CSV table of C-alpha atoms in Angstrom, one decimal:
chain,number,residue,atom,x,y,z
A,1,MET,CA,50.9,10.5,15.4
A,2,LYS,CA,47.9,12.5,14.2
A,3,LYS,CA,48.9,11.6,10.6
A,4,HIS,CA,48.7,7.9,11.4
A,5,LEU,CA,45.4,8.2,13.2
A,6,LEU,CA,44.0,10.1,10.2
A,7,ILE,CA,45.2,7.4,7.8
A,8,LEU,CA,43.8,4.6,10.1
A,9,GLY,CA,40.5,6.4,10.4
A,10,LEU,CA,40.1,6.9,6.6
A,11,SER,CA,41.0,3.2,5.9
A,12,GLY,CA,38.4,2.1,8.5
A,13,ALA,CA,35.8,4.2,6.7
A,14,LEU,CA,36.7,2.5,3.4
A,15,VAL,CA,36.2,-0.9,5.0
A,16,VAL,CA,32.8,0.0,6.5
A,17,SER,CA,31.4,1.8,3.5
A,18,PRO,CA,30.3,-1.3,1.4
A,19,VAL,CA,28.2,-2.6,4.3
A,20,CYS,CA,25.9,0.4,3.9
A,21,ALA,CA,24.9,-0.5,0.3
A,22,ALA,CA,21.3,-0.3,-0.8
A,23,VAL,CA,18.9,-3.1,-0.2
A,24,THR,CA,16.6,-4.4,-2.9
A,25,LYS,CA,13.2,-6.1,-2.2
A,26,CYS,CA,12.2,-8.9,-4.5
A,27,VAL,CA,8.6,-10.0,-4.0
A,28,ASP,CA,6.7,-11.7,-6.8
A,29,LEU,CA,3.1,-10.5,-6.4
A,30,ASN,CA,0.8,-10.4,-9.4
A,31,SER,CA,-2.9,-10.9,-10.4
A,32,SER,CA,-2.6,-14.7,-10.1
A,33,SER,CA,-1.2,-14.6,-6.5
A,34,SER,CA,-3.3,-16.6,-4.1
A,35,CYS,CA,-4.2,-14.4,-1.1
A,36,THR,CA,-6.2,-14.9,2.1
A,37,VAL,CA,-7.6,-12.1,4.3
A,38,GLN,CA,-5.7,-11.5,7.5
A,39,LYS,CA,-7.1,-8.2,8.7
A,40,ALA,CA,-10.4,-6.7,7.6
A,41,GLN,CA,-12.2,-4.8,10.3
A,42,SER,CA,-15.1,-2.5,9.6
A,43,GLY,CA,-14.6,1.1,10.8
A,44,LYS,CA,-10.8,0.9,10.5
A,45,ILE,CA,-8.5,2.2,7.7
A,46,GLU,CA,-5.9,-0.7,7.8
A,47,TRP,CA,-6.4,-4.0,6.0
A,48,GLY,CA,-4.1,-7.0,5.4
A,49,LEU,CA,-3.6,-10.2,3.4
A,50,LEU,CA,-1.3,-13.1,3.3
A,51,CYS,CA,-0.3,-13.9,-0.3
A,52,ASP,CA,1.3,-17.0,-1.8
A,53,GLY,CA,1.6,-18.5,1.6
A,54,ASN,CA,4.2,-16.2,3.1
A,55,VAL,CA,4.0,-12.6,1.8
A,56,SER,CA,2.3,-10.3,4.3
A,57,VAL,CA,0.6,-7.5,2.4
A,58,GLN,CA,-0.5,-4.5,4.5
A,59,GLY,CA,-2.8,-1.8,3.1
A,60,ILE,CA,-4.8,1.3,4.0
A,61,SER,CA,-8.0,2.7,2.7
A,62,ALA,CA,-9.4,6.2,2.3
A,63,CYS,CA,-12.6,7.9,1.3
A,64,SER,CA,-12.2,10.6,-1.4
A,65,SER,CA,-14.3,13.1,-3.3
A,66,ARG,CA,-12.9,11.8,-6.6
A,67,SER,CA,-15.0,9.2,-8.3
A,68,GLY,CA,-13.1,6.5,-10.2
A,69,THR,CA,-14.4,5.6,-13.6
A,70,SER,CA,-14.2,1.9,-12.8
A,71,MET,CA,-12.8,-0.5,-10.2
A,72,GLY,CA,-9.0,-0.8,-10.5
A,73,VAL,CA,-8.3,2.7,-11.8
A,74,THR,CA,-5.2,4.0,-10.2
A,75,SER,CA,-4.1,7.5,-9.0
A,76,SER,CA,-1.0,8.9,-7.4
A,77,ASP,CA,-3.1,11.0,-5.1
A,78,ILE,CA,-6.7,11.3,-4.0
A,79,PRO,CA,-8.4,14.6,-3.1
A,80,THR,CA,-10.8,15.1,-0.2
A,81,VAL,CA,-13.2,18.0,0.4
A,82,SER,CA,-13.7,19.9,3.6
A,83,TYR,CA,-17.3,18.9,3.9
A,84,SER,CA,-17.1,15.2,4.7
A,85,SER,CA,-20.3,14.3,3.0
A,86,GLY,CA,-18.5,14.6,-0.4
A,87,ASN,CA,-15.9,11.9,0.5
A,88,VAL,CA,-17.9,8.8,-0.5
A,89,ASN,CA,-15.4,7.1,-2.9
A,90,CYS,CA,-13.3,4.2,-1.5
A,91,TYR,CA,-9.7,3.9,-2.5
A,92,CYS,CA,-7.2,1.2,-1.5
A,93,ARG,CA,-3.4,1.3,-1.2
A,94,MET,CA,-0.8,-1.3,-0.4
A,95,ILE,CA,1.9,0.1,1.9
A,96,SER,CA,3.9,-3.0,2.5
A,97,PRO,CA,6.0,-4.8,1.2
A,98,ALA,CA,5.9,-1.9,-1.2
A,99,VAL,CA,3.8,1.1,-1.9
A,100,SER,CA,1.2,1.0,-4.6
A,101,GLN,CA,-0.8,3.7,-6.3
A,102,TRP,CA,-4.3,4.5,-4.9
A,103,VAL,CA,-6.7,2.0,-6.5
A,104,TYR,CA,-10.4,2.9,-6.8
A,105,PHE,CA,-12.8,0.4,-5.4
A,106,SER,CA,-16.3,1.8,-5.3
A,107,GLY,CA,-18.5,4.7,-4.4
A,108,TYR,CA,-20.9,4.6,-1.4
A,109,SER,CA,-24.2,6.3,-0.8
A,110,ASN,CA,-22.8,8.4,2.0
A,111,VAL,CA,-19.6,9.1,3.9
A,112,ASP,CA,-20.5,7.0,6.9
A,113,ALA,CA,-20.9,3.9,4.8
A,114,CYS,CA,-17.6,4.6,3.0
A,115,MET,CA,-15.7,5.1,6.3
A,116,TYR,CA,-17.2,2.1,7.9
A,117,ASN,CA,-16.8,-0.4,5.0
A,118,CYS,CA,-13.9,0.8,2.8
A,119,ALA,CA,-11.0,-1.1,4.6
A,120,SER,CA,-12.8,-4.4,4.8
A,121,ASP,CA,-14.0,-4.0,1.2
A,122,CYS,CA,-10.4,-3.3,0.1
A,123,ALA,CA,-9.2,-6.6,1.8
A,124,TYR,CA,-12.0,-8.8,0.5
A,125,MET,CA,-12.0,-7.3,-3.1
A,126,THR,CA,-8.2,-7.7,-3.3
A,127,TYR,CA,-8.7,-11.3,-2.1
A,128,ASN,CA,-11.5,-12.0,-4.5
A,129,ASN,CA,-10.7,-10.1,-7.7
A,130,ALA,CA,-7.7,-10.6,-9.9
A,131,SER,CA,-8.0,-7.1,-11.6
A,132,MET,CA,-7.9,-5.5,-8.1
A,133,ARG,CA,-4.8,-7.5,-7.2
A,134,SER,CA,-3.2,-6.5,-10.5
A,135,ALA,CA,-3.9,-2.8,-10.0
A,136,LEU,CA,-2.4,-3.0,-6.5
A,137,PHE,CA,0.7,-5.1,-7.4
A,138,ARG,CA,2.0,-3.0,-10.4
A,139,ASN,CA,3.8,0.3,-10.5
A,140,LEU,CA,5.3,-0.2,-7.0
A,141,SER,CA,7.7,2.0,-5.1
A,142,ASP,CA,9.5,1.9,-1.8
């Protein structure tokens, strides 16, 4: 009896296994995507867009000590310093439907200005600027 249960259990596992296959996301976002701002609040870190009429893009912002050489330069990580006054450089990152590199937006005169404006500036600059969209929408991961 145990032998039959074991065989039945193994055959059931074989039937269920293909259902657990990997899922692939296919979203066509590029520099020519048409986006509208959905979320851009000052003083927050989250921002959001609706692109091409139906793709919800969610992002985050951060203030870093690393100055980018120009808007749209990407980085896999962004450093911060323990004294907050040094974190004056705004970076943007898409987190959904995929994860982008950190994309440099701009430097601010002080950390308060960066923390207050960075997220809304990420949303509006991505909406307004094709090179910013291109930087966010390439080299994506899950």
